[in-house]
Structures are given as structure tokens and as C-alpha cells.
Coordinates of C-alpha atoms and ligand atoms in Angstrom, one line a residue:
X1 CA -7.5 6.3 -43.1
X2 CA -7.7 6.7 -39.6
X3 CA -9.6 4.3 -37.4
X4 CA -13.0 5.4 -35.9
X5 CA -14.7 3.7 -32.8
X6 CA -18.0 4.4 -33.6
X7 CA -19.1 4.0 -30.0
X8 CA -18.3 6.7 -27.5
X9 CA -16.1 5.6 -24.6
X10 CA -17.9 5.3 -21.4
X11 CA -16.9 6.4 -17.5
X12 CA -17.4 4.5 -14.1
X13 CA -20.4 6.7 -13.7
X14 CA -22.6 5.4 -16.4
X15 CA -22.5 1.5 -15.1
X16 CA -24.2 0.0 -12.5
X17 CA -24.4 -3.4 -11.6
X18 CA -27.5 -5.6 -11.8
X19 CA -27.7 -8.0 -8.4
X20 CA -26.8 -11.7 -8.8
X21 CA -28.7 -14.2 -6.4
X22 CA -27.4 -13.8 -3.1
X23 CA -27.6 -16.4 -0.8
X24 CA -27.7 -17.0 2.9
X25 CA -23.4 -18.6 2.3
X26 CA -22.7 -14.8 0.8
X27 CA -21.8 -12.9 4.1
X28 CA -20.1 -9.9 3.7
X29 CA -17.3 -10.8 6.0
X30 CA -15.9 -14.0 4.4
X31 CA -15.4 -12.2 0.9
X32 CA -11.8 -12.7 -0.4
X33 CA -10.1 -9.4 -2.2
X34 CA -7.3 -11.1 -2.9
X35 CA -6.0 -10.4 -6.4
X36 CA -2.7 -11.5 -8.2
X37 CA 0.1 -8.9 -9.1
X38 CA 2.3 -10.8 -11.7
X39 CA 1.9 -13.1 -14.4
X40 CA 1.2 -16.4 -13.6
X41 CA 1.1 -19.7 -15.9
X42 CA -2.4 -21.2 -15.8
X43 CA -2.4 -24.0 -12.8
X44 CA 0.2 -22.2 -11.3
X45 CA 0.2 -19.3 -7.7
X46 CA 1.1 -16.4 -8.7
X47 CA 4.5 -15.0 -7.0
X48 CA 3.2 -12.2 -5.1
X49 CA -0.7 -11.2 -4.9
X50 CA -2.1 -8.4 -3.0
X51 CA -4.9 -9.0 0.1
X52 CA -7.0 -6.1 -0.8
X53 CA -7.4 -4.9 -4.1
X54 CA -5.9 -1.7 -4.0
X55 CA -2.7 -0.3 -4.9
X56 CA -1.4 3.4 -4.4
X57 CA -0.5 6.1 -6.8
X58 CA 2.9 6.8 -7.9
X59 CA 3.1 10.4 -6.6
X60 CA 5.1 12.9 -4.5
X61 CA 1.4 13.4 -2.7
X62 CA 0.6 9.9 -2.1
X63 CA 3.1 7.4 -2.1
X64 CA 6.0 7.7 0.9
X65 CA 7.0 5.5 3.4
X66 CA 4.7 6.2 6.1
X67 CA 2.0 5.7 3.5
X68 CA 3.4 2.3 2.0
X69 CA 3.3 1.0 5.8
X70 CA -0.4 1.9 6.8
X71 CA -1.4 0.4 3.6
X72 CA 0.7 -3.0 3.7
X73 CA -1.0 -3.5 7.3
X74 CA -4.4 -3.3 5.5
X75 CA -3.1 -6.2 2.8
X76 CA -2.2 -3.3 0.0
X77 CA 0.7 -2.3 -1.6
X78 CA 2.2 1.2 -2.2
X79 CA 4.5 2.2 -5.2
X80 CA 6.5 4.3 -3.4
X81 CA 6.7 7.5 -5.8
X82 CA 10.3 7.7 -8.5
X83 CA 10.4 11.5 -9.1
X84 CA 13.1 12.1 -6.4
X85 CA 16.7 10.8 -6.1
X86 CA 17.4 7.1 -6.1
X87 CA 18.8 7.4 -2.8
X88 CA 15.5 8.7 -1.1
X89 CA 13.2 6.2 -2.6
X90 CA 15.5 3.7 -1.6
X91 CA 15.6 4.6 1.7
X92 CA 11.9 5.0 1.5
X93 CA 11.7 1.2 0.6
X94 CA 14.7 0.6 2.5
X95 CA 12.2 2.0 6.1
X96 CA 9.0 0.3 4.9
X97 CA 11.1 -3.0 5.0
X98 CA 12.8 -2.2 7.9
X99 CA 9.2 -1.6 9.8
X100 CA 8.1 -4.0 12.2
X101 CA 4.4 -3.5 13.7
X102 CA 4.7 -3.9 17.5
X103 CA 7.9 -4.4 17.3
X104 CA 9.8 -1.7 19.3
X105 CA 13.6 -1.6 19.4
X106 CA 14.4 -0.5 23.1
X107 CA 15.4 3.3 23.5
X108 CA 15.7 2.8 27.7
X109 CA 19.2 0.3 28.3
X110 CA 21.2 -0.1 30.7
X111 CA 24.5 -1.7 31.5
X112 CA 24.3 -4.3 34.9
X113 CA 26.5 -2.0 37.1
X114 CA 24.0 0.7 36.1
X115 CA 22.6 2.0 39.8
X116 CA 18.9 2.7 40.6
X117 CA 19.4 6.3 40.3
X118 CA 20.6 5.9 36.7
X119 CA 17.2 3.8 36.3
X120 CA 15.4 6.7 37.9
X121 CA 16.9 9.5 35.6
X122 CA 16.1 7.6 32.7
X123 CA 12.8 6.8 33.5
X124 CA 12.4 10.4 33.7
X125 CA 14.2 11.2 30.4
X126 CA 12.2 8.8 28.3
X127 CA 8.7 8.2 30.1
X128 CA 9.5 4.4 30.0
X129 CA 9.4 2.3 33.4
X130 CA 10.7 -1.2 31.3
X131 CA 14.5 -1.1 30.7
X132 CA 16.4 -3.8 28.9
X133 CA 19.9 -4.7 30.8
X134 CA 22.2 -5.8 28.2
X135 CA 25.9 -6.6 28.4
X136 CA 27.2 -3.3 26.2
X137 CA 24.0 -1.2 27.7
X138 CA 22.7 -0.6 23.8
X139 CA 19.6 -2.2 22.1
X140 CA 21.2 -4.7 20.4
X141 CA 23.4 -6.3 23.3
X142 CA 23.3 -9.4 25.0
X143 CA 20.3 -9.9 26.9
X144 CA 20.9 -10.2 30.4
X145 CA 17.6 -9.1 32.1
X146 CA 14.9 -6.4 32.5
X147 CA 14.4 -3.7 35.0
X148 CA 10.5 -3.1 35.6
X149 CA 9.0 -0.4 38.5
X150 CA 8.4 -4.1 40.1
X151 CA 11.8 -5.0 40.2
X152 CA 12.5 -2.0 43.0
X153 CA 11.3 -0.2 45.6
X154 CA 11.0 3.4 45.9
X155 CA 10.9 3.5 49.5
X156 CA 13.5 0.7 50.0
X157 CA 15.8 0.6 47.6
X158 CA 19.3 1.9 47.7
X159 CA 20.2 4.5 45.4
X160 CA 22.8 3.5 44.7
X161 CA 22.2 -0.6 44.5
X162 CA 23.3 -1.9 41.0
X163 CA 21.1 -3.6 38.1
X164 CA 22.3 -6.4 38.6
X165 CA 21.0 -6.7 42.0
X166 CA 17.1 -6.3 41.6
X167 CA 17.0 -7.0 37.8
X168 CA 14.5 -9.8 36.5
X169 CA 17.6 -11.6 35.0
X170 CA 17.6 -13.1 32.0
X171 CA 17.0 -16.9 33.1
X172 CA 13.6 -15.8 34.7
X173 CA 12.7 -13.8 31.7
X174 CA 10.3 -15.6 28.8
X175 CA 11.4 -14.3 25.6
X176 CA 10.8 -15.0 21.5
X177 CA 12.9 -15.9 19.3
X178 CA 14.4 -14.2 15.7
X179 CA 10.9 -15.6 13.5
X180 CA 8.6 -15.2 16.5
X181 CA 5.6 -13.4 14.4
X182 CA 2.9 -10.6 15.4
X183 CA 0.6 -13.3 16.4
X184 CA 2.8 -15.7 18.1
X185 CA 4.1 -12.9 20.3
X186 CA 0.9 -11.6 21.1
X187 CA 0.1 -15.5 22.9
X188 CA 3.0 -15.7 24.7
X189 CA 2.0 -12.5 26.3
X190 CA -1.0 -13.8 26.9
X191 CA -0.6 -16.7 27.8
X192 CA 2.1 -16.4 30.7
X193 CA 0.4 -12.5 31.2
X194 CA 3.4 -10.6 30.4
X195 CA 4.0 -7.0 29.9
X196 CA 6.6 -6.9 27.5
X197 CA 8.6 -9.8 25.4
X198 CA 11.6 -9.5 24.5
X199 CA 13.2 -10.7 21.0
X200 CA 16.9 -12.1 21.0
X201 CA 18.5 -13.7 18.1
X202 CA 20.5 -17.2 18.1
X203 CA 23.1 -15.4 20.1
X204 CA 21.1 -13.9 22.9
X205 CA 20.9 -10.0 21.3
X206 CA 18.7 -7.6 21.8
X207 CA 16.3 -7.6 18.8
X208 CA 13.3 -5.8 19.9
X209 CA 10.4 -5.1 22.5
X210 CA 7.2 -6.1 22.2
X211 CA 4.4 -4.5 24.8
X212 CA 1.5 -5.8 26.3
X213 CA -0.2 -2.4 25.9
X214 CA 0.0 -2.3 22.0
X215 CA -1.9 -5.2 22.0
X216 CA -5.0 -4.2 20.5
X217 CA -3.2 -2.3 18.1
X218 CA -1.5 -5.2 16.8
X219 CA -4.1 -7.8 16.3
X220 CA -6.0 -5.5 14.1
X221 CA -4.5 -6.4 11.1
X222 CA -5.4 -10.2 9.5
X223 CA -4.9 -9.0 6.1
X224 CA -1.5 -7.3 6.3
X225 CA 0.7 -8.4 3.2
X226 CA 4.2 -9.5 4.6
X227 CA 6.8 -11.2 2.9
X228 CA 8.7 -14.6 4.0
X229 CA 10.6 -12.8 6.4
X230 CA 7.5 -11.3 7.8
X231 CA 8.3 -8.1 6.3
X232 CA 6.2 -5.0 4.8
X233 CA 5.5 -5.5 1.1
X234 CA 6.5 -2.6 -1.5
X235 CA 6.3 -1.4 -4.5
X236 CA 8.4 1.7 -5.9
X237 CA 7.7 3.4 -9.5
X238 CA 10.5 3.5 -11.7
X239 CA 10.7 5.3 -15.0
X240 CA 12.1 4.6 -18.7
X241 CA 15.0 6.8 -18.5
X242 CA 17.7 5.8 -15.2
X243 CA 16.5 2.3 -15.1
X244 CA 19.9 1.0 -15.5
X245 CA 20.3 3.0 -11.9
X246 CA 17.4 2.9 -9.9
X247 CA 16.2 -0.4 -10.8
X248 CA 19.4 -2.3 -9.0
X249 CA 19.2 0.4 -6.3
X250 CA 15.6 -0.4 -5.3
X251 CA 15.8 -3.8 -5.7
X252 CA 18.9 -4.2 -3.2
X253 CA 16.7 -1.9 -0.9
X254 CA 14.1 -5.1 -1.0
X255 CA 11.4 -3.6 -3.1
X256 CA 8.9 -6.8 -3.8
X257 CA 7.3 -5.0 -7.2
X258 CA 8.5 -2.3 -9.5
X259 CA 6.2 -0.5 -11.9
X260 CA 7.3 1.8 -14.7
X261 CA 5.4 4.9 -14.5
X262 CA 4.6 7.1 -17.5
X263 CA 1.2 8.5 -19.5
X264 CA 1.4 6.6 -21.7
X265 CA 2.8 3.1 -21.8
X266 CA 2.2 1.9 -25.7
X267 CA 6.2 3.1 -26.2
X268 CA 9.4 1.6 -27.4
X269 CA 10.8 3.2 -24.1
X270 CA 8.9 1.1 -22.0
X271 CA 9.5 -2.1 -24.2
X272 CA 13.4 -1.2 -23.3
X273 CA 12.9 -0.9 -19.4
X274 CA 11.4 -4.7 -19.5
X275 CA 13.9 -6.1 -21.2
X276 CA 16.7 -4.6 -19.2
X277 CA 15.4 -5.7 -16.0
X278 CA 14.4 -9.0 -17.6
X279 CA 17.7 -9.5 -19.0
X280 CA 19.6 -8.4 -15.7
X281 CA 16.8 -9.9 -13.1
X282 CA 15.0 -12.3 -14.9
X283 CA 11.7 -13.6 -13.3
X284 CA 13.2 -12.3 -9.9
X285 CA 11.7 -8.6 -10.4
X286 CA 7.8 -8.2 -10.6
X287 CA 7.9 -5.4 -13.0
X288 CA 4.3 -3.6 -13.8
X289 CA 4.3 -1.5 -16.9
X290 CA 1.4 1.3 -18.3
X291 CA -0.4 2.7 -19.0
X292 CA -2.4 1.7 -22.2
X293 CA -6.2 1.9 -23.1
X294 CA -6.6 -0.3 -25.8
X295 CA -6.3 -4.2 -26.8
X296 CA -3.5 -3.3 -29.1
X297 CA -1.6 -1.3 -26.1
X298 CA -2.4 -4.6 -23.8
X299 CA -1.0 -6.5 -25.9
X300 CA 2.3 -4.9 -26.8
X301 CA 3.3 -4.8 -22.7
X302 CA 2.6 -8.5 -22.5
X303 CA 4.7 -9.5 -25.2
X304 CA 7.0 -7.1 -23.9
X305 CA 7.1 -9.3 -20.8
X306 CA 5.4 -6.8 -18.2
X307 CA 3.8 -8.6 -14.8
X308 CA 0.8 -6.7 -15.4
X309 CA -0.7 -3.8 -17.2
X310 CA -2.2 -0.6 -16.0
X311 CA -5.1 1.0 -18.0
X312 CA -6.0 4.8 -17.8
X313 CA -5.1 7.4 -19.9
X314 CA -6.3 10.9 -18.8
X315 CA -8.9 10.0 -16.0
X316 CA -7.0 10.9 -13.1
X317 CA -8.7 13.6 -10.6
X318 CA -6.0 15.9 -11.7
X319 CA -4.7 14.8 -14.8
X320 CA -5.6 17.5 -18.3
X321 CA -3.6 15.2 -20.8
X322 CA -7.6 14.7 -22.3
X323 CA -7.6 18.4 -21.9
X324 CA -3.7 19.3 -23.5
X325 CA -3.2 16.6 -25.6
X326 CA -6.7 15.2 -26.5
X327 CA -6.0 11.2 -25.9
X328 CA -7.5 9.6 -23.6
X329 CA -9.9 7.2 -23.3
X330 CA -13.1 6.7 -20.8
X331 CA -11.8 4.8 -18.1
X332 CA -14.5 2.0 -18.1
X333 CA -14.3 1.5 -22.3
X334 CA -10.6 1.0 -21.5
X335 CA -10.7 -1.5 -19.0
X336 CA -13.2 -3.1 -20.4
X337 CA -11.3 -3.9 -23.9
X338 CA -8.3 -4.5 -22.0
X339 CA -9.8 -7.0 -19.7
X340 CA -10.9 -8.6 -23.0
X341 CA -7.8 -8.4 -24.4
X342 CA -6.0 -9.9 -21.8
X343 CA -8.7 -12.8 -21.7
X344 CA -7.8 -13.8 -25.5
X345 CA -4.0 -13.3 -24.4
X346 CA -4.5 -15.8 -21.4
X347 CA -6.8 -18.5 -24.0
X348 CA -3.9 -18.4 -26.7
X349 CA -0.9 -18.3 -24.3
X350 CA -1.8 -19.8 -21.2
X351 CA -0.2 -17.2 -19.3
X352 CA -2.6 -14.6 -17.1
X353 CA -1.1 -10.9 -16.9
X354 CA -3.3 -9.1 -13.7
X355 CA -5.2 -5.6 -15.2
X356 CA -5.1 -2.2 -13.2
X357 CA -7.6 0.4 -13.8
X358 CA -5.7 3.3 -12.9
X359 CA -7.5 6.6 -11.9
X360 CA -10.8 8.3 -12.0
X361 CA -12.1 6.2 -9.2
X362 CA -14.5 8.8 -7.1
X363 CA -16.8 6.8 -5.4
X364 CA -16.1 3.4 -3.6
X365 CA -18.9 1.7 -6.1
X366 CA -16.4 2.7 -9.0
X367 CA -13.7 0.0 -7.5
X368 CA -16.4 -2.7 -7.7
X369 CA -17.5 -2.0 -11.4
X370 CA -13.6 -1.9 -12.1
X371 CA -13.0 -5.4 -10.9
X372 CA -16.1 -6.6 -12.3
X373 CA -15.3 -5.1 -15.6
X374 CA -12.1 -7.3 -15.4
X375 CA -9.5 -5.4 -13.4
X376 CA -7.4 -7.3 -10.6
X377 CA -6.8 -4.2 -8.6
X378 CA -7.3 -0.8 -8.7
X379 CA -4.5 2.4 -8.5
X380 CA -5.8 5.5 -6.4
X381 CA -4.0 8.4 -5.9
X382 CA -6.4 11.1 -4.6
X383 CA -8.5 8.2 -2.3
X384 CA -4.8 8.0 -0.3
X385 CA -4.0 11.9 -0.3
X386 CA -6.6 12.7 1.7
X387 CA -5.3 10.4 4.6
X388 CA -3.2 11.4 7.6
X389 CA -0.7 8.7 6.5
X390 CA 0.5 10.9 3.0
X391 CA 2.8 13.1 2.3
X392 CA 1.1 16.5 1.7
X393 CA 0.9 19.2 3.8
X394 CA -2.8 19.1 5.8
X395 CA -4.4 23.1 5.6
X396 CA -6.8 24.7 7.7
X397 CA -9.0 26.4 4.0
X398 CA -12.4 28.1 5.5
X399 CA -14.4 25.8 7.6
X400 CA -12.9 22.8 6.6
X401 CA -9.2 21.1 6.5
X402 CA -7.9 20.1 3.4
X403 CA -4.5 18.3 2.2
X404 CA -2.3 19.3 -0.9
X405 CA -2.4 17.1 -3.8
X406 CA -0.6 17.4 -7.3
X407 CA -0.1 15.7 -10.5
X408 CA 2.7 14.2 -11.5
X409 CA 2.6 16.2 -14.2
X410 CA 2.5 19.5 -12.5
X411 CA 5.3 21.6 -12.6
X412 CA 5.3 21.5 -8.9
X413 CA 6.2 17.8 -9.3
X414 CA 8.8 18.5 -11.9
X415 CA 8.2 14.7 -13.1
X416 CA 9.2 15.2 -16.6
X417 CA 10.5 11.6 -16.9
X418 CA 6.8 10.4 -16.6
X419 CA 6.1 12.7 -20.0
X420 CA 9.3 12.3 -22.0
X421 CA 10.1 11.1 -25.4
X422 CA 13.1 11.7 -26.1
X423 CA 13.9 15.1 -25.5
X424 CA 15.6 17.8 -23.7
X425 CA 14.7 16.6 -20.3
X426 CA 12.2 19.6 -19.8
X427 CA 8.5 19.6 -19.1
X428 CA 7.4 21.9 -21.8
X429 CA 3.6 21.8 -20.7
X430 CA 2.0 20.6 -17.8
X431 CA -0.2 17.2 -17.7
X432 CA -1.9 17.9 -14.0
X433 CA -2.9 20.2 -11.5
X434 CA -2.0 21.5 -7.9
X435 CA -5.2 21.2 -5.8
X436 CA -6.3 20.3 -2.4
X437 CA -8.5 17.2 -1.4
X438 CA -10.9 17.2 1.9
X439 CA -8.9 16.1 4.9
X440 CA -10.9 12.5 5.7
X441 CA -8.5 11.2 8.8
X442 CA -6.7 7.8 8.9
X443 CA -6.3 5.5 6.0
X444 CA -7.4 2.3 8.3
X445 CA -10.7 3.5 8.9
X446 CA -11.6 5.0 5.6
X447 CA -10.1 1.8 4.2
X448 CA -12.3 -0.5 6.2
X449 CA -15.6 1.3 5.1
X450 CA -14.6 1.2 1.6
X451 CA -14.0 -2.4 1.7
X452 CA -16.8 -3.5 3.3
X453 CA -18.9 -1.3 0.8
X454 CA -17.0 -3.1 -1.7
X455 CA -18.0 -6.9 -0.2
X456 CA -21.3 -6.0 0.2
X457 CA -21.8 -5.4 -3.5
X458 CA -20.3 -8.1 -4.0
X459 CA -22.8 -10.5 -2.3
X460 CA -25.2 -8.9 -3.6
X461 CA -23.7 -9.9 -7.4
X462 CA -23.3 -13.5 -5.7
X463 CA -19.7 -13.5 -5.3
X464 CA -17.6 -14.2 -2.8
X465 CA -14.0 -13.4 -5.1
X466 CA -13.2 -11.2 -7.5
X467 CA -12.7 -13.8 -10.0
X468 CA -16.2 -15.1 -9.3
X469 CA -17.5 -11.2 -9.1
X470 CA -15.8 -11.2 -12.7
X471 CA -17.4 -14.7 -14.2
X472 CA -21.1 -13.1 -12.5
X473 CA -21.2 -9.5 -13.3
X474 CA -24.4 -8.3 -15.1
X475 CA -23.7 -4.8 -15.7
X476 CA -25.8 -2.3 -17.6
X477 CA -25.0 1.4 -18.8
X478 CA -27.2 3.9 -17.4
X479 CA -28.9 6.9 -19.0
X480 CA -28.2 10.9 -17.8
X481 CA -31.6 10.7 -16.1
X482 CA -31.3 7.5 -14.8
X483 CA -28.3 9.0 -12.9
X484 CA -30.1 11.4 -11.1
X485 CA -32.2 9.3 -10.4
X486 CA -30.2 7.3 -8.8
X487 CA -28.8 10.2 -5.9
X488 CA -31.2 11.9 -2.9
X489 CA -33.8 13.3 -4.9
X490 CA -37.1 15.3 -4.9
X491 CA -36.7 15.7 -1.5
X492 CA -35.3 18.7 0.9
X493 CA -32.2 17.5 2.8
X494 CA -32.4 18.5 6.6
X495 CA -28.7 18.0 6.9
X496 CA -26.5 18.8 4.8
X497 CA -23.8 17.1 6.4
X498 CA -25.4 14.0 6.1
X499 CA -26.6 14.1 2.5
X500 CA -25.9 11.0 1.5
X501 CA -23.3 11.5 -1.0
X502 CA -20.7 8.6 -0.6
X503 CA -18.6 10.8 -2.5
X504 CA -15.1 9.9 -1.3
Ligands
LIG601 P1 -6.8 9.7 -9.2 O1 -8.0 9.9 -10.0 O2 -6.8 8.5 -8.3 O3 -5.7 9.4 -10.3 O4 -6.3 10.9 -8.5 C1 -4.3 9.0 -10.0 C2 -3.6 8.6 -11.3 O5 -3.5 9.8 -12.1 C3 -2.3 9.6 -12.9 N1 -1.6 10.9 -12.8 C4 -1.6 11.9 -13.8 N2 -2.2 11.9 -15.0 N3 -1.4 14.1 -15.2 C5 -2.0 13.0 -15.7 O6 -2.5 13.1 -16.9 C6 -0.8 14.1 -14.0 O7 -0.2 15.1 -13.6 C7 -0.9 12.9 -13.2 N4 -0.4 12.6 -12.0 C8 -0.9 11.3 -11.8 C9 -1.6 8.5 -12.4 O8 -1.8 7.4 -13.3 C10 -2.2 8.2 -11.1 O9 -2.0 6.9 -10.6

């Protein structure tokens, strides 16, 4: 006999949450999204945890380098998309890793026997008046000084007088050493009102520039996620079929999580993939696995040995695996059960495996009723297409400009790893769409306004964490009518523009 739930399974759109006494200690402000990303022992800090409760989408439209950057600096992570060669996502993670906010490796050198007119030319071929003068005249050589515009005179100067001359040599210079950090470069500029500071290592090298002028650029970002070398966090997806490959590959590229990515997660396949690494890397890889949207599903990943779960079968903005295949489950019945799920796990075991709702999220509101339904973090993939910072092409449709955005599961994406089951290495149907998304500008700013939207509810529910929002949450499901009640109603918009909708 098959097995019936008697009760239908519910969306984001039918909950709302009840408000918790707020009082004058919740300010928006001082909420903390910080959420775990790996299994953790009770008692014990988890090995890597995310700022902000937000992850990105394993996909061709969403996930690249550029993308994985913008969203570390706002305390995220990226899982920079599997469905192209190992060597490209490697080098993807390889660049995010490699990226230093602020830090600027010098493009204008010069050698100390360089002449003014050399300086001049330069200045001319890169727009930049601050040259480093090292020993070899690269970036990387031995400091020996800096040429500014107030190191010469225009008027006075000989042509042909050397570097070395009217430098600001090296022994006048102030300069930060190999760990110096955002912040701690950022005084010493203020502090002895410099322009630029340079970076050596032990040895004196070059290392890199840091400018006065990015200033305000750089202090922007209190919640980036770095890692002990002060380094972007990623992620990277993986897939059940050239683990033995990509894994190592992404790993020596300094990817801090790994995530299998498939539809559906409840597979021998995936049980495999977690044993391989875990057998080759041990606890040293944080390895995510998904997705599932039952107890039973949750359950067979975390014996498996998975650092945390993702839930969401068929909820995506452009998945039709409900649609093709008919499974599926309504994304907040899923996480729901899981979170239950892996509460029972955590009381038998001891050990707490971090929950990701994975797709469907539409409005910012839906994030809030995920974590309070028990997820640590969320996984958006259309949210991040619509940002300057992804991959997709931006087109000018109509009135309005709008960027490209595709399932994994499209042919366009030709991601049939993600589907298979064993067979001939085909797609044979397709589990998503091609569509566009509305252009909505830079991630940092749509970012921000989600998470202060996010924090407010929050205080509202009187919590100031997500494991407090978790413990407090009253929620209740709402009826059809209720929801319309709940938009601009009864009434005759004057602009449409403005009309309310925090649709995102
Ligand atoms: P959102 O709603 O944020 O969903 O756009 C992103 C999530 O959707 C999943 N995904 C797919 N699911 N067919 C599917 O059934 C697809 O082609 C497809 N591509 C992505 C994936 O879990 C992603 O994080």
C-alpha cells in the first residue's frame, strides 16, 4: 500500500508569522544572521558558518566568480556552478581566492634608472600618477621607493633625471606587512594620511597597493566572510558522477565547502559521493548534499555523513520536475518536517547537521518564514540572477531591461549530471526553463534591503538570532482570502511604479 499524507503540503505563501514581544534591546541593527554550514558536535563551533544567511544557486546563470566575490563581501557564500569543465570551476574558485578587496597589485613600475620621461609616458598609458620603483621594474620586485606627481616637478625637472633621484625611497616610505588586513591598512592610511600603502612580504617584495581613494569602498563591508588567510570564502557544486576528479581539483583550488548538486538527493549515488570524499578527505572537506523533502530523505544524508542537507524538490522559479515528473513537495511542508527531522537527529545523536531550504523564495518575507521554520540558510538562484554581479547576459526587452536565466535542467544548460541515474549520459527531457528575470542593479544594495527587511521581522518575533527566531516563531497558515487581504487592496493605485509589491 502506498503511503498517503493526508494533509496537503503547504508553500511560503500561505504562512505568516505572528509578532513576538519586542522590546526596546531588539534593534534592527544588532541582529545576528549568522548561521552554521557543517555539522557540529553539541558544545562544539562549527568549522565554517556563514555571516548572512544566504547561499547562492548552483547554476550557469548565478553562480561565477564575480558573483561568489560580491556575495562573500556581504558575509555569503557562492557555490560556484559544476556543469562546465573542472578546469573552469577551478579557476573560478581558484580567482575568488585569489581576490583581495582593496588590494591592488601595481600595473604602473618602474626600474630606478627609469627617467622622468618614462614616468611621464606611463602616466599617460595607464591614467595612474603613483608608480612603484622596484629593483626588477615588475609588481612583485623589491621595493625600493614610490614615484608620486609630488615627487617632481613639471616645470623643473629634468627629463631626463632618473628615479632614483626624486623617488620617495623606500626608507621614507610607511608600508604593511604580508597579514596587514582591510581594516588595519585602512588606519595606517589614516593615521599618517597617506595616499597609498604599499604591501611587501618578509623579503621586501612588492605584494600590493592599497589607495587612499578606495577608502570608502573598503570599509563597507563588516560582515565579509574570509578565511584564516583573510581570503574569500567559496563554495563550488559538485556532482555524483566525476567526483573522484573534480572533488581533488577544487579542493587544491581552495574551495572552503563543496555541495553535491542533483534533484533529488534520497540516492545511492549521493551516498557514494560522501563516502569518497570522506574516505579520501575526511572531516577536511565540508561537503553539503540534497536535495530531500522528507524526514526519511534527511535522515538517509546524515547517516550518510553530509555537513548539511538541502530541502526542495520542484519549487525553483524555473524548475517543471512537479510539472514532468510529478514529485515534489511544497517547499514550507518540506522544510518544516526536515527541520523536525533533524531536531530528533541532533536529540539522539548529539550531532547538529545545518538545513537549507532551497528554492521558491519570491519575496524577502519567504527567507524569514524559512529560518523560522528551521532552516539555517537559504539557496537563491533567481534573487542573484537578477544582479549586475551574474553571469547572464543583461537585455534591453520593451521598456524594461531584463537578464537571462535558466535551469539547470534546461537543455540550454546541458546539466544532465544533476538528472542522471545511471544512464546514457543524455538529458532525455528537460527539468527547467530558459526565461529572463527583471534587471534589479547591484547585489550590495538589493542585499542590504533584503536583510534589513529580514532583521526587522525579526524583532518584531523578539529575536535577535536565528536560533532564537527558531525557539520564538509563532506562525500560522493563512487562508486564500486572507492573502489578498494581505496586498494593496480596495483601493486605486496612483502609481503604478510604486505599488507596493515587495515582489523581488
Ligand atoms: P529559485 O526559485 O531561487 O530556485 O530560482 C533555484 C533552485 O532551483 C533548482 N534548480 C532546478 N530545479 N529544474 C529544477 O527542477 C531546473 O532546471 C533547475 N535548475 C535549478 C536548484 O535547486 C536551485 O538552487
Amino acid at each position: 500500500m502506498a503511503f498517503i499524507y493526508d494533509e496537503p503540503s503547504h508553500t511560503f505563501s500561505e504562512y505568516l508569522l505572528l509578532p513576538g514581544y519586542t522590546s526596546a534591546e531588539h534593534i534592527p541593527n544588532q541582529v545576528s544572521l549568522k548561521a552554521p554550514l557543517c555539522r557540529f558536535k553539541k558544545g562544539d563551533t562549527p568549522r565554517l558558518s556563514v555571516n548572512i544567511p544566504l547561499t547562492s544557486a548552483v547554476m550557469q546563470a548565478v553562480s561565477n566568480d564575480t558573483l561568489a566575490i560580491a556575495l562573500a563581501q556581504e558575509g555569503g557564500i557562492s557555490f560556484i556552478f559544476g556543469s562546465q569543465s573542472i578546469e573552469n570551476q577551478a579557476d573560478m574558485v581558484r580567482r575568488v581566492k585569489k581576490h583581495k578587496a582593496g588590494f591592488v597589485t601595481s600595473d604602473s613600475n618602474l626600474r630606478p634608472e627609469d627617467t622622468l620621461a618614462h614616468v611621464l609616458s606611463l602616466r599617460q598609458k595607464t591614467g595612474h600618477s603613483t608608480m612603484a620603483v622596484t629593483d626588477d621594474g615588475g609588481p612583485n620586485g623589491k621595493l625600493l621607493g614610490i614615484v608620486t606627481s609630488r615627487d617632481y616637478r613639471l616645470s623643473r625637472t629634468p627629463r631626463d633625471m632618473q628615479v632614483k633621484d626624486f623617488m620617495t625611497p623606500f626608507k621614507d616610505l610607511i608600508v604593511g606587512r604580508e597579514d596587514t588586513t582591510l581594516p588595519m591598512a585602512n588606519d595606517l592610511i589614516w593615521k599618517h594620511k597617506l595616499n597609498q600603502l604599499p604591501i611587501i612580504d618578509k623579503d621586501g617584495h612588492l605584494l600590493y597597493l592599497i589607495f587612499r581613494k578606495d577608502y570608502d569602498t573598503n570599509k563597507d563591508n563588516p560582515l565579509e566572510l574570509l578565511d584564516d588567510r583573510k581570503r574569500y570564502i567559496c563554495g563550488a557544486g559538485i556532482n555524483t558522477r566525476d567526483y573522484e576528479d573534480r572533488i581533488p581539483a577544487l579542493v587544491e583550488a581552495g574551495a572552503d565547502a563543496l555541495v553535491i548538486d542533483s534533484s533529488e538527493g534520497f540516492s545511492e549515488w549521493q551516498a557514494r559521493t560522501l563516502q569518497w570524499a570522506r574516505e579520501h578527505y575526511g572531516n577536511d572537506v565540508i561537503i553539503g548534499a540534497g536535495n530531500v523533502v522528507d524526514a526519511e530523505g534527511f535522515r538517509f544524508l546524515a547517516d550518510a555523513g553530509a555537513d548539511f542537507v538541502k530541502v526542495g524538490i520542484g519549487g525553483g522559479s524555473i524548475c517543471i520536475t512537479r510539472e514532468q515528473k510529478g514529485i515534489g513537495r511544497g517547499q514550507a511542508t518540506a522544510v518544516i518536517e526536515v527541520a523536525e527531522a533533524r531536531q530528533k537527529y541532533y536529540e539522539e545523536t548529539g550531532i547538529y547537521i545545518p538545513i537549507c531550504s532551497d528554492g521558491g523564495i519570491v519575496y524577502d518575507y519567504h527567507i524569514t518564514l524559512a529560518l523560522a521554520m528551521g532552516a539555517d540558510f537559504v539557496m537563491l538562484g533567481r534573487y542573484f540572477a537578477r544582479f549586475d554581479e551574474s553571469p547572464s547576459n543583461k537585455v534591453h526587452i520593451g521598456n524594461s531591461y531584463m537578464k537571462e536565466y535558466w535551469g539547470e535542467g534546461s537543455a540550454r544548460a546541458r546539466n544532465w549530471q544533476r538528472y542522471d541515474m545511471g544512464g546514457d549520459g543524455k538529458l532525455s527531457f528537460e527539468e527547467g526553463v530558459d526565461s529572463y528575470v527583471p534587471y534589479a542593479g547591484a547585489l550590495k544594495d538589493n542585499v542590504q534591503l533584503s536583510l534589513s527587511k529580514i532583521r526587522s521581522t525579526m524583532c518584531n518575533c523578539g529575536a535577535m538570532s536565528i536560533q532564537e527566531l527558531q525557539d520564538k516563531a509563532k506562525l500560522t497558515l493563512v487562508s486564500a482570502t486572507s492573502i489578498v487581504e494581505g496586498g494593496a487592496h480596495d483601493v486605486t493605485l496612483r502609481n503604478t511604479d510604486m505599488d507596493g509589491s515587495n515582489h523581488l
